[in-house]
XYZ file of N, CA and C in Angstrom:
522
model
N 0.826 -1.194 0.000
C 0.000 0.000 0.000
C 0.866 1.253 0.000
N 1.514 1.252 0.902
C 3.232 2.443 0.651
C 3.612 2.584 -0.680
N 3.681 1.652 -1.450
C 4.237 1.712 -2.717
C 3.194 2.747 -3.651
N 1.758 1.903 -3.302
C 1.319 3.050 -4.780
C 0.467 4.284 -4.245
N 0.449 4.677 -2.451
C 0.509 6.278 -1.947
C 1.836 6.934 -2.393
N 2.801 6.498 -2.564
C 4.024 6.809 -2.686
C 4.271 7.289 -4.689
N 3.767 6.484 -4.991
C 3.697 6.588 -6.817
C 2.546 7.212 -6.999
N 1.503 7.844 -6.341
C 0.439 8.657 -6.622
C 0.775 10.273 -6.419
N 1.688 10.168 -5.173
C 2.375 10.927 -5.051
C 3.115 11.738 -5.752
N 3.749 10.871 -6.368
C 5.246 11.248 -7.741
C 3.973 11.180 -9.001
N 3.013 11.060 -8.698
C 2.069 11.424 -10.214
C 1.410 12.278 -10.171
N 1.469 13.018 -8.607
C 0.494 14.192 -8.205
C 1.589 15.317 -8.370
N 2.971 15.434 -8.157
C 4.149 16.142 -8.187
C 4.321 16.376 -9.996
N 4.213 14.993 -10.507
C 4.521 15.381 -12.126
C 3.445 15.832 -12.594
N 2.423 15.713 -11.975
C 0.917 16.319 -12.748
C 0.775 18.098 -12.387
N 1.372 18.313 -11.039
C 1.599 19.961 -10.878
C 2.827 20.270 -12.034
N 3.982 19.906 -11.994
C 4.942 20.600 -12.504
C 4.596 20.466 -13.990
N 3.897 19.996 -14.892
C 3.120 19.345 -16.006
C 2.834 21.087 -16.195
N 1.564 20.992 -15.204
C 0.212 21.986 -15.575
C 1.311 23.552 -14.813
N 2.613 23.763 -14.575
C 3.532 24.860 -14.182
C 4.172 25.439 -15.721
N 4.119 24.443 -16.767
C 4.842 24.286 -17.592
C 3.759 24.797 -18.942
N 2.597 24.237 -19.116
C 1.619 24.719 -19.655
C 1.084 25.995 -19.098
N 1.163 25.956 -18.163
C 0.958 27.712 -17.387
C 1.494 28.724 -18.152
N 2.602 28.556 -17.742
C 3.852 29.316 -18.464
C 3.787 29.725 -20.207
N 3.555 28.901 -20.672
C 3.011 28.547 -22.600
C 2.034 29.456 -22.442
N 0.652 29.216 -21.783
C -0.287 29.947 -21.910
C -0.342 32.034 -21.679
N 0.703 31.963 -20.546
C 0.583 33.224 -20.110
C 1.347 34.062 -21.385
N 2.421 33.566 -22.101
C 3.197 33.671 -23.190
C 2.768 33.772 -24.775
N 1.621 32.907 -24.606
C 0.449 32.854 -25.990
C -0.003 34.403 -25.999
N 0.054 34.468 -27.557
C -0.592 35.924 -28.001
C -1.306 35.912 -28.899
N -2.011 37.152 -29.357
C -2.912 36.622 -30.475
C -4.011 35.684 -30.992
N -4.144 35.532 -32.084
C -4.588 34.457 -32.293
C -4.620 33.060 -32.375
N -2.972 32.719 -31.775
C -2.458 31.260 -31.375
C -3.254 31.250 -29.861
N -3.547 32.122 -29.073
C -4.202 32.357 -27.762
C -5.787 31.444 -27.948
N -6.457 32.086 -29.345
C -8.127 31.167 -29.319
C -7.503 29.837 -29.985
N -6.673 29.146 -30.666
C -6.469 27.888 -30.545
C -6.312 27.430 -29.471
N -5.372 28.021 -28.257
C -4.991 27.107 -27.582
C -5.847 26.920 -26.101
N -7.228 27.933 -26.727
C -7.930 28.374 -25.758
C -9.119 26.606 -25.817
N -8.897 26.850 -27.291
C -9.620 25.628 -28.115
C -9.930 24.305 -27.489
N -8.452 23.897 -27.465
C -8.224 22.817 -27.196
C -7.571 22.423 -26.134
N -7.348 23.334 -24.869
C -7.256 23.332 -23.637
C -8.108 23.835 -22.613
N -9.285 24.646 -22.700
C -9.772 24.550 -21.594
C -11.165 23.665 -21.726
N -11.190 22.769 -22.386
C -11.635 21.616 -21.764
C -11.501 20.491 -21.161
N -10.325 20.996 -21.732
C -9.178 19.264 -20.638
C -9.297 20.115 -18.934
N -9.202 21.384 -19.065
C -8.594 21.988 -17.836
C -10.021 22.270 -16.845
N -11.613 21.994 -18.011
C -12.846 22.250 -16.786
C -12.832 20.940 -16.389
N -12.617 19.857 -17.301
C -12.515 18.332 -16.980
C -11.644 17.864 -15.995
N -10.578 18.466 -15.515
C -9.380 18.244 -15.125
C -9.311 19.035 -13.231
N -10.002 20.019 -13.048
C -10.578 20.315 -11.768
C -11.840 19.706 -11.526
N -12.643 18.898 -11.867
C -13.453 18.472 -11.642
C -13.275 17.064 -10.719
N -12.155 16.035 -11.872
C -11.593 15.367 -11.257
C -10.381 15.458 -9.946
N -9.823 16.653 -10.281
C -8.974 16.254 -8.920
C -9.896 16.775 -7.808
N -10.885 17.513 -7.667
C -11.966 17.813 -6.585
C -12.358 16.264 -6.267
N -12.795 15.520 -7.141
C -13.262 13.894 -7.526
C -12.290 13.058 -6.083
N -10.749 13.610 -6.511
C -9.585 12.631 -6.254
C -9.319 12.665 -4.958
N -9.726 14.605 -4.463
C -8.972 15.266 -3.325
C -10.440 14.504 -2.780
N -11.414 14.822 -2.892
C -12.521 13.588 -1.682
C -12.077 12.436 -1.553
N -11.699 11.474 -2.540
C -11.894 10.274 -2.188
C -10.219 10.135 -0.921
N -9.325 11.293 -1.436
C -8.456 11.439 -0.380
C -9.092 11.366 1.019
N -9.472 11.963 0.998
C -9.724 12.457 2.286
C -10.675 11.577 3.430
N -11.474 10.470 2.185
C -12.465 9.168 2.595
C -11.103 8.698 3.386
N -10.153 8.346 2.656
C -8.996 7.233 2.547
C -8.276 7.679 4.429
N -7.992 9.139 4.289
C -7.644 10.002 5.681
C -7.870 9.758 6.214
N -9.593 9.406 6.467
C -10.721 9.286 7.865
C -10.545 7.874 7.946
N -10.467 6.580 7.048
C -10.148 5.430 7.182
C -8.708 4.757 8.179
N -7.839 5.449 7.673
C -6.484 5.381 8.552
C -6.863 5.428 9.556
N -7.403 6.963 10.209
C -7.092 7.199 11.482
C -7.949 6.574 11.884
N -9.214 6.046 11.157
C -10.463 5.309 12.390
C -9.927 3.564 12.472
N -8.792 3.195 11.600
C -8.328 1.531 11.845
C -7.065 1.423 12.443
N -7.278 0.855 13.269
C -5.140 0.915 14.168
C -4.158 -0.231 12.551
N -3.143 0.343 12.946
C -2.542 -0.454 11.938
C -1.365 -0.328 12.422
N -0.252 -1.109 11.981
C 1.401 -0.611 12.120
C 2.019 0.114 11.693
N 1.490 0.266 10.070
C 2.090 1.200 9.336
C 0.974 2.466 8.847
N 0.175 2.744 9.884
C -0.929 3.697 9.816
C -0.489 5.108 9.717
N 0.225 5.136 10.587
C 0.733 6.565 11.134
C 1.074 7.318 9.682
N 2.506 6.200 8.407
C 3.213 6.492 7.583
C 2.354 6.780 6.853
N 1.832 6.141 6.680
C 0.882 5.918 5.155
C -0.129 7.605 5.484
N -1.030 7.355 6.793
C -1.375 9.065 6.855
C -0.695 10.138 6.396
N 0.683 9.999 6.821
C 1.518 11.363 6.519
C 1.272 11.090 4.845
N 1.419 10.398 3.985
C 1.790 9.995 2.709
C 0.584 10.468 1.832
N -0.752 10.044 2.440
C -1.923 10.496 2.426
C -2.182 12.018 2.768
N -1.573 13.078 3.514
C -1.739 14.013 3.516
C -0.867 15.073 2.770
N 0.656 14.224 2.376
C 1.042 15.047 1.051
C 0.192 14.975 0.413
N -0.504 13.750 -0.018
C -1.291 13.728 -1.653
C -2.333 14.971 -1.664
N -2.737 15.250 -0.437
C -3.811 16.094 -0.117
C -3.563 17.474 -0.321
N -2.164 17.803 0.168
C -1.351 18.722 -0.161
C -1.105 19.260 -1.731
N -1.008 18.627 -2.634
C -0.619 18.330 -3.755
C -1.885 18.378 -4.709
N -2.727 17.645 -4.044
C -4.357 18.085 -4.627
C -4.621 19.574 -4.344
N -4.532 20.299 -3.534
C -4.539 21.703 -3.072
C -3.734 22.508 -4.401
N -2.334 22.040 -3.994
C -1.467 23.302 -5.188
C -2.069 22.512 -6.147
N -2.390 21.414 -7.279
C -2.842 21.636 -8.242
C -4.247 22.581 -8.553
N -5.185 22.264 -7.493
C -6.271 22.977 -7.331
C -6.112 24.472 -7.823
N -5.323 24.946 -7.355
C -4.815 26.323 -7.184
C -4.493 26.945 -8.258
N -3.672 25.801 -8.943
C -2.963 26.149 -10.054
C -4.086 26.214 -11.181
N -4.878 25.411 -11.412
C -6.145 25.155 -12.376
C -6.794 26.162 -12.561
N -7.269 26.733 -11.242
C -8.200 28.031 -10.780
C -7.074 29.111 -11.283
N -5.764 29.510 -11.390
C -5.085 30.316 -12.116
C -5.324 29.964 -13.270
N -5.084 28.931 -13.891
C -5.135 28.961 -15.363
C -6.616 29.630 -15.811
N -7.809 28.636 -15.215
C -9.125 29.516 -15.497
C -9.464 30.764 -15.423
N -8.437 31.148 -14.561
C -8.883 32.673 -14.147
C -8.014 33.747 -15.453
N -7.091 33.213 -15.742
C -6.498 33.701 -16.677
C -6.982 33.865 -18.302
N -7.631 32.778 -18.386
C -8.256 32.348 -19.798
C -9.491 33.088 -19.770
N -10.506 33.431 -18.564
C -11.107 34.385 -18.389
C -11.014 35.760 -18.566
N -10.507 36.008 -18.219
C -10.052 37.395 -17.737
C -9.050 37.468 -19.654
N -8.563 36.912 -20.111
C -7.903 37.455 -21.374
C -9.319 36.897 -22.271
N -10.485 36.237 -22.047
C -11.161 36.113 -22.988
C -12.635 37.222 -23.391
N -12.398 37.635 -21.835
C -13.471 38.987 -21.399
C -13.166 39.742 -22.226
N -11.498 40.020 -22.121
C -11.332 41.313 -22.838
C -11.219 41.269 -24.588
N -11.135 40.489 -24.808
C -10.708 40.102 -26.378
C -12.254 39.653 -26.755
N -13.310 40.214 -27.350
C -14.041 39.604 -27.916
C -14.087 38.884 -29.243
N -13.169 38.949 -29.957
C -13.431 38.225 -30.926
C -12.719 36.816 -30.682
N -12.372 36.399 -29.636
C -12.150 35.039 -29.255
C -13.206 34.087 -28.997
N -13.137 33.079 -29.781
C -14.407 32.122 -29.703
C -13.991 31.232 -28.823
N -15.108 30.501 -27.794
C -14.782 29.609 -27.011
C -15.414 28.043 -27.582
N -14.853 27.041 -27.230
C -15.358 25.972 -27.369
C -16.667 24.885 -26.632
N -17.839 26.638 -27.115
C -18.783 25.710 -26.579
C -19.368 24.240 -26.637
N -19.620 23.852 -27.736
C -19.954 22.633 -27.624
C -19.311 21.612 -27.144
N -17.745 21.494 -26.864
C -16.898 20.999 -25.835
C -17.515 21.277 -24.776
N -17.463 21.940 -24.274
C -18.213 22.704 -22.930
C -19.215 22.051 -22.643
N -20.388 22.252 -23.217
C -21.575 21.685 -23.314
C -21.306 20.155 -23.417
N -20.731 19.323 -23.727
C -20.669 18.166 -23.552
C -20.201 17.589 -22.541
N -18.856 18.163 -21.714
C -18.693 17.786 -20.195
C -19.755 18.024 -19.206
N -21.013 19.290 -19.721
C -21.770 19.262 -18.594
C -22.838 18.257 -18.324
N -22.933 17.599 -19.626
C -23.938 16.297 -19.650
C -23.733 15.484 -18.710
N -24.895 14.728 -18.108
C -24.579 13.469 -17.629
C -23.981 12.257 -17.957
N -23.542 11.853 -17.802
C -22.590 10.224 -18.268
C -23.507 8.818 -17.872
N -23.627 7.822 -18.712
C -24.410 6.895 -18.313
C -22.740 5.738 -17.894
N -23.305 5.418 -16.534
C -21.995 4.381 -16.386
C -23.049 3.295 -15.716
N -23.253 2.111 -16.961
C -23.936 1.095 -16.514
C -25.244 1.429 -16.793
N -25.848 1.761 -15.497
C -27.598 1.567 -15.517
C -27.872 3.367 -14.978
N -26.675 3.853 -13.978
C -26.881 4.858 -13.624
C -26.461 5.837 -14.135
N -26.550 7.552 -14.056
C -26.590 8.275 -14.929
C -25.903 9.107 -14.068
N -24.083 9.403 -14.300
C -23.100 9.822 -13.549
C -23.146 11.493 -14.357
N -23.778 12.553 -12.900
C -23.560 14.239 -13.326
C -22.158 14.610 -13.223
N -21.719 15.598 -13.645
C -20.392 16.342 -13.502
C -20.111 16.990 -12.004
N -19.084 17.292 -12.206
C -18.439 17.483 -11.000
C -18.880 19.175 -10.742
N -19.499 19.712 -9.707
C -19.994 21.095 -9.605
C -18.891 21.902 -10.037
N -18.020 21.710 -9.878
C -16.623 22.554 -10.302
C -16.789 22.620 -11.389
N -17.071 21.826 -12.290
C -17.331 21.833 -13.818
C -17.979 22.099 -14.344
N -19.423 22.212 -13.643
C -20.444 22.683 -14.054
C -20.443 23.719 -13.950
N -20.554 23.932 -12.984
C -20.406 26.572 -12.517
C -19.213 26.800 -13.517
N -18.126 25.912 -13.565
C -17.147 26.768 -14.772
C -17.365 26.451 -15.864
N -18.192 25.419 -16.167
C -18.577 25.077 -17.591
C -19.487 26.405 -17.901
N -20.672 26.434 -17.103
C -21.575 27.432 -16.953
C -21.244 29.252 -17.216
N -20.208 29.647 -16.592
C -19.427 30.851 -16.595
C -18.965 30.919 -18.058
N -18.261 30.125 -18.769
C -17.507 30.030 -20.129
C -18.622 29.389 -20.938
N -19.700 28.957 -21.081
C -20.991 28.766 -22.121
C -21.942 30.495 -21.991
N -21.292 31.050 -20.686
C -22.488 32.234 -20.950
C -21.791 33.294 -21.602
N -20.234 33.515 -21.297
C -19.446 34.182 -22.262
C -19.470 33.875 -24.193
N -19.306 32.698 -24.020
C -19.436 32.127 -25.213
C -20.325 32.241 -26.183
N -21.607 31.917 -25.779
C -22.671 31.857 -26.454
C -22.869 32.954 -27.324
N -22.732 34.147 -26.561
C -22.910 35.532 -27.531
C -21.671 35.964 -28.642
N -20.924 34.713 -28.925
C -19.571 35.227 -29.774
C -19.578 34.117 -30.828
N -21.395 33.294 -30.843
C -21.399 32.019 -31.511
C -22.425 32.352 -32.862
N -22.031 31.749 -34.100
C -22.561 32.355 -35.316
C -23.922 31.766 -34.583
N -25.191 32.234 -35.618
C -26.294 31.286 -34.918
C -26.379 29.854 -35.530
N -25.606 29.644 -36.335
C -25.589 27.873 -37.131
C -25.006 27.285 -35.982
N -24.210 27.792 -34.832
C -23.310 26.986 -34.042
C -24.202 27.354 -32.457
N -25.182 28.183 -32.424
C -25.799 28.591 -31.443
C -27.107 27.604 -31.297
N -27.475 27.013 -32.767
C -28.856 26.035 -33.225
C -28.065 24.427 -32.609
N -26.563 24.585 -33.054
C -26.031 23.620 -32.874
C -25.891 22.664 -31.465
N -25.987 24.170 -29.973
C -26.066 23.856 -29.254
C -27.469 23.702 -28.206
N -28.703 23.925 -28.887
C -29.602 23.877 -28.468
C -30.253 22.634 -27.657
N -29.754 21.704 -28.715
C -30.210 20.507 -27.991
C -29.702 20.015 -26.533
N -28.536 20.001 -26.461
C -27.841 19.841 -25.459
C -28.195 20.600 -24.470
N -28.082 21.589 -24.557
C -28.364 22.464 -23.633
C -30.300 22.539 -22.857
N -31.166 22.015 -23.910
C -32.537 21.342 -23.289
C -32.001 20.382 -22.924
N -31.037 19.381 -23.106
C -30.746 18.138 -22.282
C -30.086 18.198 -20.705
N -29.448 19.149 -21.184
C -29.173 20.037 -19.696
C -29.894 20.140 -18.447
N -30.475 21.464 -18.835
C -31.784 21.683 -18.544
C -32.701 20.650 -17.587
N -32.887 19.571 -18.844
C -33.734 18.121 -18.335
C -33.369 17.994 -17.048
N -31.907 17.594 -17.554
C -30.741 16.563 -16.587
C -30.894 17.516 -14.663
N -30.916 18.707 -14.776
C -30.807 19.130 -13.467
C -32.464 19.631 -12.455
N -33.364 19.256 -13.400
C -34.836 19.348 -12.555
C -34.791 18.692 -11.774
């Protein structure tokens, strides 16, 4: 069990210094290489706080488990468990910079198009099996924030485009 808190660890460390590195690219993007890369990254990046919100709970299940079972190697594995927790935090942090950034340069630039219908498709529900798995609220309020910017910068062939979805939406949260 040490072994893969320990390698989640070193995947939570390479997954910050990852998204330090794309940071950096992004703040550096100008122009119109800025709505490509707006394109095809901030949907990995509403998808991508959703899950580590996902990851940093089930942390924290894992936290309350330790300390409520005696063990020998309880104590270690907690500490090991509360880097990861640590590490879920600065990525957290870091995500919410990137969003805040892609915001804030997309406010001001209107002729930057966003990738609504990306958008609109993470906010759907997911069928896994029989049950019908919603998005992560993180994803949704920021999906939500960047579909309401969006929408008004969308021809109306791509505005018809998203109609449906968006009554499926709709459906999905009554």
């Amino acid at each position: 069990m040490a072994d893969s808190t320990a390698s989640a660890l070193d995947g939570l460390k390479g997954e910050l210094s990852t998204l330090n590195r794309v940071s950096h690219r992004l703040a550096m993007t100008e122009g119109g290489a800025f709505e490509k890369v707006v394109m095809a990254l901030l949907p990995r990046l509403l998808l991508r706080i959703g899950k580590n919100d996902d990851d940093k709970k089930a942390n924290l299940r894992s936290i309350n488990n330790k300390r409520k079972s005696p063990s020998s190697d309880g104590e270690e594995e907690t500490g090991s468990l509360l880097d990861q927790d640590s590490q879920h935090d600065a990525i957290h942090k870091k995500l919410i910079d990137m969003i805040s950034h892609i915001l804030k340069r997309t406010r001001s630039d209107h002729d930057c198009k966003l990738p609504c219908l990306d958008i609109l498709g993470l906010l759907l529900p997911k069928s896994e099996g029989e049950e019908k798995v919603s998005a992560n609220p993180f994803t949704v309020n920021l999906g939500l924030a960047f579909l309401t910017l969006g929408m008004n910068r969308c021809s109306p062939t791509e505005a018809a485009d998203l109609l449906p979805g968006l009554m499926e939406f709709i459906g999905s949260t009554l």
